[in-house]
Short mmCIF file of C-alpha atoms in Angstrom, two decimals:
data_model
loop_
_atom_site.label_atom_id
_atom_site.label_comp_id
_atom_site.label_asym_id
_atom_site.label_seq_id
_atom_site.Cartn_x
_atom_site.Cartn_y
_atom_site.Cartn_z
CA UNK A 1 161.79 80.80 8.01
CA UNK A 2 165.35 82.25 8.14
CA UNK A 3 163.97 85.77 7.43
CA UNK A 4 161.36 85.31 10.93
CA UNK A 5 164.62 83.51 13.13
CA UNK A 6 166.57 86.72 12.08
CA UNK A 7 163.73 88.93 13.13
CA UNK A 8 162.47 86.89 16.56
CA UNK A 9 166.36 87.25 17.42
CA UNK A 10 166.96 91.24 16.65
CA UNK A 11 163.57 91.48 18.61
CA UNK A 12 165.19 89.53 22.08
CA UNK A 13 168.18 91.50 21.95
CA UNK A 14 166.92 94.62 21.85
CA UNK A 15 164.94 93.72 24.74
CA UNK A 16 167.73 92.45 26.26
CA UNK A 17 169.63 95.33 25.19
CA UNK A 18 167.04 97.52 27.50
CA UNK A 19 168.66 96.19 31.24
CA UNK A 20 167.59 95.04 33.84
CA UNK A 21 167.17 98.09 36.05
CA UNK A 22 163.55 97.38 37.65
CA UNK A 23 162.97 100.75 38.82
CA UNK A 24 162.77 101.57 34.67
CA UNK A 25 161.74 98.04 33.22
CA UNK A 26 159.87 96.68 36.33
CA UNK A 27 156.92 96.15 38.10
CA UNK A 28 155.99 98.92 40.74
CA UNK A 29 153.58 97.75 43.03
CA UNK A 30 151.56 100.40 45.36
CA UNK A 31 148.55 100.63 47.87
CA UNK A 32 145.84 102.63 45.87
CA UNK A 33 143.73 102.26 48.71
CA UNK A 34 142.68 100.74 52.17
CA UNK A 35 138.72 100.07 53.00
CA UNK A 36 137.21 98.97 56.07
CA UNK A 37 137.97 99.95 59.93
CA UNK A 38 139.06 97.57 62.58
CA UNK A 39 136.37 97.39 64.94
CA UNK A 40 137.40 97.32 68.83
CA UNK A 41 137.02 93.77 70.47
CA UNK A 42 135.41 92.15 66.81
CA UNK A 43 137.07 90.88 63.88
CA UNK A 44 137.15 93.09 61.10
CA UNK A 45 138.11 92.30 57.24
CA UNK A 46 140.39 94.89 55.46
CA UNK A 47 140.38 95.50 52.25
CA UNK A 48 143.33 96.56 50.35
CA UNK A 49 143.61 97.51 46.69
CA UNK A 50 147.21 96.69 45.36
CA UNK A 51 148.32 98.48 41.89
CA UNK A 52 150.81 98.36 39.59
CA UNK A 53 151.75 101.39 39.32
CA UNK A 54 153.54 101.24 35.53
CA UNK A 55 152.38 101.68 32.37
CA UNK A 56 152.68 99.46 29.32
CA UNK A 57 155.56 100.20 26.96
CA UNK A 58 154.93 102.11 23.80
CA UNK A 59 157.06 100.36 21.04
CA UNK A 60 156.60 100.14 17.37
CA UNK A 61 156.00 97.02 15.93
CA UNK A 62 152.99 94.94 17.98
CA UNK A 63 155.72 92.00 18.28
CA UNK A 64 158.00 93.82 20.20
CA UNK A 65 155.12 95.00 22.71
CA UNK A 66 154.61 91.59 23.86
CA UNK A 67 157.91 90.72 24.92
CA UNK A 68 158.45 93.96 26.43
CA UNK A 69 155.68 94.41 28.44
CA UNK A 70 156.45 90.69 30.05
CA UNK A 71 159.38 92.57 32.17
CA UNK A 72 156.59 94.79 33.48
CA UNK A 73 154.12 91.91 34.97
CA UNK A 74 154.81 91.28 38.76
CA UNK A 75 153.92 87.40 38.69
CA UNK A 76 153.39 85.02 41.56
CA UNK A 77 152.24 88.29 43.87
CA UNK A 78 152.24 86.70 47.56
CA UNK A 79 151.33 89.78 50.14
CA UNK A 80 151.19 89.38 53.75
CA UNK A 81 149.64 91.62 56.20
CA UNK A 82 151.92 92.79 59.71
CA UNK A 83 151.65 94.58 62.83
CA UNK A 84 154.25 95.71 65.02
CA UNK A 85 151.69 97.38 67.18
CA UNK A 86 150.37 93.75 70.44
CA UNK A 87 147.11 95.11 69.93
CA UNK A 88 146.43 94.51 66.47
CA UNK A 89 146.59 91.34 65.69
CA UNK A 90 146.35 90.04 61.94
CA UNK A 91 144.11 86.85 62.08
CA UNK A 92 144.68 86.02 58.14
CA UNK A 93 147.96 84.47 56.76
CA UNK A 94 149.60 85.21 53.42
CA UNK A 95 147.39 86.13 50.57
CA UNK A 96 147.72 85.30 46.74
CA UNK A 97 147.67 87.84 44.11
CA UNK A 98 148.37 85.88 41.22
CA UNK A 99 150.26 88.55 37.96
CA UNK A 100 149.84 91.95 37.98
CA UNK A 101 150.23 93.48 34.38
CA UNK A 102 151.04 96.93 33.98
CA UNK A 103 147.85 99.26 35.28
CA UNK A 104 146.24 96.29 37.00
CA UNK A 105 144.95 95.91 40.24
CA UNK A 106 143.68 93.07 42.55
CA UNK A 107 141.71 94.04 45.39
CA UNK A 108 143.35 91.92 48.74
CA UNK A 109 141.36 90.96 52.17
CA UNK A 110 143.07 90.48 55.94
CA UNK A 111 140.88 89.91 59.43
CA UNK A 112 142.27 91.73 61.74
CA UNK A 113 141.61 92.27 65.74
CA UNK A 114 141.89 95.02 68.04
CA UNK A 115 142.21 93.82 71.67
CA UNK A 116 142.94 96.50 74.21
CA UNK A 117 143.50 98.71 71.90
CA UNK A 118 142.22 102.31 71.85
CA UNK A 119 139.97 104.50 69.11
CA UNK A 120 142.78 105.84 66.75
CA UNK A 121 145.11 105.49 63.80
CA UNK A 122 147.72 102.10 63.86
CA UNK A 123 150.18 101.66 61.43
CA UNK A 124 150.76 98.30 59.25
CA UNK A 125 152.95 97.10 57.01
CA UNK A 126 152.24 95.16 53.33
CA UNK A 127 155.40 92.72 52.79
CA UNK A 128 154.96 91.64 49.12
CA UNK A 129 156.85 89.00 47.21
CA UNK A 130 157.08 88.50 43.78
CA UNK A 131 159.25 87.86 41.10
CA UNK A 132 159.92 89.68 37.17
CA UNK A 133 161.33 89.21 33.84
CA UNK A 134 165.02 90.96 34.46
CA UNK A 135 166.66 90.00 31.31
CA UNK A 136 166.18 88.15 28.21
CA UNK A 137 169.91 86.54 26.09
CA UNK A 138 169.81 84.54 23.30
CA UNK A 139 172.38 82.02 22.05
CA UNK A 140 173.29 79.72 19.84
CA UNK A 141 172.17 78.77 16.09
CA UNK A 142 170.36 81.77 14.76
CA UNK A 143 168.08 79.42 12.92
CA UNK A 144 167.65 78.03 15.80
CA UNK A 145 168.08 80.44 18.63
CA UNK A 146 168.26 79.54 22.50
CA UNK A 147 166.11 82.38 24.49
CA UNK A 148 166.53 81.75 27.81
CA UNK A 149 164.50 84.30 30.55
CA UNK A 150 166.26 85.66 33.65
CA UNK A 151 163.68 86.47 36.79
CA UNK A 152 164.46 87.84 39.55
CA UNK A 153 162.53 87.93 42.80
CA UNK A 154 161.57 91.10 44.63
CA UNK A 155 160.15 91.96 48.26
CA UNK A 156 158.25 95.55 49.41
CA UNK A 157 157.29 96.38 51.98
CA UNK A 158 154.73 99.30 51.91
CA UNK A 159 153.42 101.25 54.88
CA UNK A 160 149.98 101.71 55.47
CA UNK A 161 147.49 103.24 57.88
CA UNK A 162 144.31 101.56 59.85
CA UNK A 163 141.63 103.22 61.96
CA UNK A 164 140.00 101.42 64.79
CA UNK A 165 136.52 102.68 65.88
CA UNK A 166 134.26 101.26 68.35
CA UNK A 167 131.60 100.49 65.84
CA UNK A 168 127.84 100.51 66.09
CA UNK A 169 126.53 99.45 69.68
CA UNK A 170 122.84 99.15 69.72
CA UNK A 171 120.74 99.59 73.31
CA UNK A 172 117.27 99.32 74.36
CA UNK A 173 116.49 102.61 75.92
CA UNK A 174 113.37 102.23 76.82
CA UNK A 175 110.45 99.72 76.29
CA UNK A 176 106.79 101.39 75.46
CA UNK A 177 103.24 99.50 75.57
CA UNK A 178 102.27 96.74 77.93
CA UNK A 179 100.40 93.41 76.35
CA UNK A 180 96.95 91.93 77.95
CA UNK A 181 95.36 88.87 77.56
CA UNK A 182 93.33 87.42 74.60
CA UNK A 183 94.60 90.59 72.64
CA UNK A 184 96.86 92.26 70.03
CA UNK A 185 99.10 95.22 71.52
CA UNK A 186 101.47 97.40 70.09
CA UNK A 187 104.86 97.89 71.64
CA UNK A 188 107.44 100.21 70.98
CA UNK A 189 111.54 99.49 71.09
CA UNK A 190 113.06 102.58 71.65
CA UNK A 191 117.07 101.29 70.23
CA UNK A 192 120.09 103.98 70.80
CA UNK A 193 123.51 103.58 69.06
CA UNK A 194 125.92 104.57 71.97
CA UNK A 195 129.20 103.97 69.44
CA UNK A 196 130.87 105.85 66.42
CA UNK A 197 129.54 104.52 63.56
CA UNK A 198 126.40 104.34 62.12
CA UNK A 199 124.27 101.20 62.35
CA UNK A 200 122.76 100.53 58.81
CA UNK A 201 119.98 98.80 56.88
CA UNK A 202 118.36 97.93 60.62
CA UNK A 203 115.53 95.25 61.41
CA UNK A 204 113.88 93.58 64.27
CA UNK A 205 113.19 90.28 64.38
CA UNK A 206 111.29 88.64 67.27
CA UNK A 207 110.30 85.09 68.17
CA UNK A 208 107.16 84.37 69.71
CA UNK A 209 107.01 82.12 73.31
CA UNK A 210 104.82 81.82 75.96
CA UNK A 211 102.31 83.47 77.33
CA UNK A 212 103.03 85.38 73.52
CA UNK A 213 101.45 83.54 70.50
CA UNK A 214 102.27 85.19 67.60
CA UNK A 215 104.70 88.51 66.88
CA UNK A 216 104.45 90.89 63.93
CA UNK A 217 107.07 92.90 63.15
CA UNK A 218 108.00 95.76 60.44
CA UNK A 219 109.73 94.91 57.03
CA UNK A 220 111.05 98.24 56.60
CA UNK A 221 115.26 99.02 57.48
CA UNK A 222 116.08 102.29 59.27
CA UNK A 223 119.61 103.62 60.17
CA UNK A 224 120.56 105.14 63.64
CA UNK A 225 123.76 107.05 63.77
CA UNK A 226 125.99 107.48 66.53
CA UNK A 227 123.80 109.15 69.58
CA UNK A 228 120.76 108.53 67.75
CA UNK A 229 117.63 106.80 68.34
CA UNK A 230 115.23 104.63 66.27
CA UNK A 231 111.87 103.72 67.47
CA UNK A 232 110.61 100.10 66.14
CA UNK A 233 107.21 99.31 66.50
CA UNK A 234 105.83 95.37 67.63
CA UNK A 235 102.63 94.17 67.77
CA UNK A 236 101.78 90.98 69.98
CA UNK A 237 99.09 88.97 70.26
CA UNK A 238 98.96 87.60 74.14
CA UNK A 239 97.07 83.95 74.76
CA UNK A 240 93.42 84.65 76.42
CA UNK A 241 94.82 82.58 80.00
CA UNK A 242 98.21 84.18 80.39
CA UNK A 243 98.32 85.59 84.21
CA UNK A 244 99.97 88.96 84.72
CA UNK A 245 103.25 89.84 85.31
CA UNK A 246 106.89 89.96 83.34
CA UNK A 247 107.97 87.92 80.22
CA UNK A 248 110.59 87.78 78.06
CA UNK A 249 110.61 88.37 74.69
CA UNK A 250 113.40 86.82 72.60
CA UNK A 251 114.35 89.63 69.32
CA UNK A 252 117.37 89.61 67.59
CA UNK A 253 118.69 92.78 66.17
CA UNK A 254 120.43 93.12 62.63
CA UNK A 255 122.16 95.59 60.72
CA UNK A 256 124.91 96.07 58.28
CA UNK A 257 125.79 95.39 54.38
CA UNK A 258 126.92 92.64 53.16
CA UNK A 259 127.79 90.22 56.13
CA UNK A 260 125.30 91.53 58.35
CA UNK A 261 125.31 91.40 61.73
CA UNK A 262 123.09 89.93 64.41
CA UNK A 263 122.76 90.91 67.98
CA UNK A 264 120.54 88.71 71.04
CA UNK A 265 117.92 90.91 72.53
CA UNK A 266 115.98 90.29 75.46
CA UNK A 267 112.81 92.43 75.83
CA UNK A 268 110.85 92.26 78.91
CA UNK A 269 107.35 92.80 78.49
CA UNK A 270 104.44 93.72 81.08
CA UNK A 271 101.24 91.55 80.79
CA UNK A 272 98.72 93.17 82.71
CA UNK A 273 95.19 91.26 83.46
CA UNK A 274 92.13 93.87 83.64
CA UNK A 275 90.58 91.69 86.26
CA UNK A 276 87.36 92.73 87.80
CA UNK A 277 88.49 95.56 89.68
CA UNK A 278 90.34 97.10 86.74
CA UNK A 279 86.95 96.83 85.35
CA UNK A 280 85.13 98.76 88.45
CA UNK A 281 87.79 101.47 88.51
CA UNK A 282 86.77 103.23 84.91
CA UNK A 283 83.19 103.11 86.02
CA UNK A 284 83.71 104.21 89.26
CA UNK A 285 85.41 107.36 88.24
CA UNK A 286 82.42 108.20 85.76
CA UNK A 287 80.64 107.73 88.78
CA UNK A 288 82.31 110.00 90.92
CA UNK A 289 82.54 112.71 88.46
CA UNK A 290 79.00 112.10 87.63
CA UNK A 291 78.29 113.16 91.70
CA UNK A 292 80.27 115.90 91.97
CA UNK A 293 78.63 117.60 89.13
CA UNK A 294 75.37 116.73 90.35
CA UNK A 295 75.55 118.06 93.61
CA UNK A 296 77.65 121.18 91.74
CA UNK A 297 74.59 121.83 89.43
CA UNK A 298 71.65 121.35 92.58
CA UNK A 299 74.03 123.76 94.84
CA UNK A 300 74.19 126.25 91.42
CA UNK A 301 70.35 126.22 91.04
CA UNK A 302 69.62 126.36 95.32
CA UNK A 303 72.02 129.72 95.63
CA UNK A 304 69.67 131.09 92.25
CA UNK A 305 66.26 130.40 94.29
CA UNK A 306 67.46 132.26 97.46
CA UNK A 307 68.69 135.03 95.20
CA UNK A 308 65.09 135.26 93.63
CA UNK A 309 63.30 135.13 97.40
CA UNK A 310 65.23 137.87 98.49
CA UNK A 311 64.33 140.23 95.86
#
């Protein structure tokens, strides 16, 4: 037992012996990297990947690497997101990182919101808190020892860069197809993205009211990037006593990965009755063309007999 006091004892003064200089024996934490954009006018999430930008020490003896490698942990990490910059506002409050060991990194979200703000690059800041093992001193019986643990607390604050973009934003060009009664029609959604980012993993979804009965749309996702268009293709199925004229059609668009988004669409829609004079109107244009080549054909075959008579 005396042999291990002696030992634990040589082992806390040597680390003790080390100092307490934290730009050698501490923690230094970094910004490996910033994902996400802050989308104009919407609430975006940020994600920020926070490092510890050390490495473990390389001692001899595996006892001595434990205790050691304590004055290297950043513990009770407590990082909070700022903006100097009125039109970015940070919607989340402090976040906890819990201990960073030497190499490790915790990954670190904020909401943030861009009102009035332009398209561009605004700088933030990271203010971190935490605290670390400064200095270890031992006292006392060395049977016995008292080890007693100085920590000290430390604040960064590391600079970073966000971008806001205006984001997808998803308009119905142009409306294809009209619906009549008692059948099924197809209809086509011609959808432009007008913004600077691409709108991903896209559906359609549509909801069915009066004079409408039933919708059917595509299971399949598409992707329209900025000034691009995607056509999506409905097919409705119109009750046999609807009258003609305009109707909505409720459809919600949705796009995006992981928390995806959804967007209220209205579509109008024509419903168009054939009626008996839409009816008439086919058959009287067979009609007519019937006549004309008639009278084409007898006029052909009259100017053929005077020919003959003449010679």
């Amino acid at each position: 037992m005396k042999a291990l006091a002696v030992l634990v004892i040589f082992l806390l003064v040597m680390i003790s012996g080390q100092g307490a200089d934290q730009g050698v024996d501490g923690p230094h934490l970094v910004i490996s990297s910033v994902s996400g954009h802050i989308e104009l006018e919407r609430p975006s999430v940020l994600a920020i990947l926070l490092h510890n930008n050390v490495s473990a020490p390389a001692l001899a003896s595996a006892e001595g690497a434990g205790f050691d490698a304590k004055k290297r942990d950043a513990s009770g990490i407590v990082a909070l997101l700022q903006s100097n910059d009125d039109r970015i506002k940070v919607l989340s409050g402090p976040q906890v990182a819990g201990t960073l060991a030497p190499g490790e990194s915790r990954s670190l979200e904020f909401t943030a919101l861009a009102e009035g703000a332009e398209v561009g690059i605004y700088p933030l800041q990271l203010l971190i808190s935490y605290s670390w093992l400064s200095q270890v001193t031992v006292s006392g019986d060395e049977n016995l020892p008292d080890v007693v643990f100085q920590y000290e607390d430390a604040v960064q604050e590391v600079p970073l860069q966000a971008k806001a973009v205006q984001g997808p934003k998803l308009q119905l060009e142009e409306l294809k197809g009209e619906a009549f009664p008692g059948e099924e029609s197809e209809l086509q959604l011609v959808l432009a993205n007008r913004g600077d980012e691409p709108a991903l993993n896209l559906q359609v979804e549509a909801y069915p009211q009066m004079p409408f009965s039933s919708v059917e749309t595509g299971k399949e996702t598409t992707r329209i990037d900025p000034d691009g268009f995607a056509v999506v293709k409905l097919k409705v199925l119109t009750e046999e006593n609807a009258t003609s004229g305009t109707f909505a059609l409720p459809c919600q668009i949705i796009y995006g990965e992981g928390d995806r988004r959804r967007e209220d669409l209205a579509v109008l829609v024509s419903v168009r009755k054939a009626g008996l004079f839409g009816w008439l109107l086919p058959g009287a244009v067979l009609l007519l063309l019937l006549a004309i080549s008639y009278l084409g054909t007898r006029r052909y075959l009259s100017g053929r007999k005077r020919s003959r008579r003449r010679l």
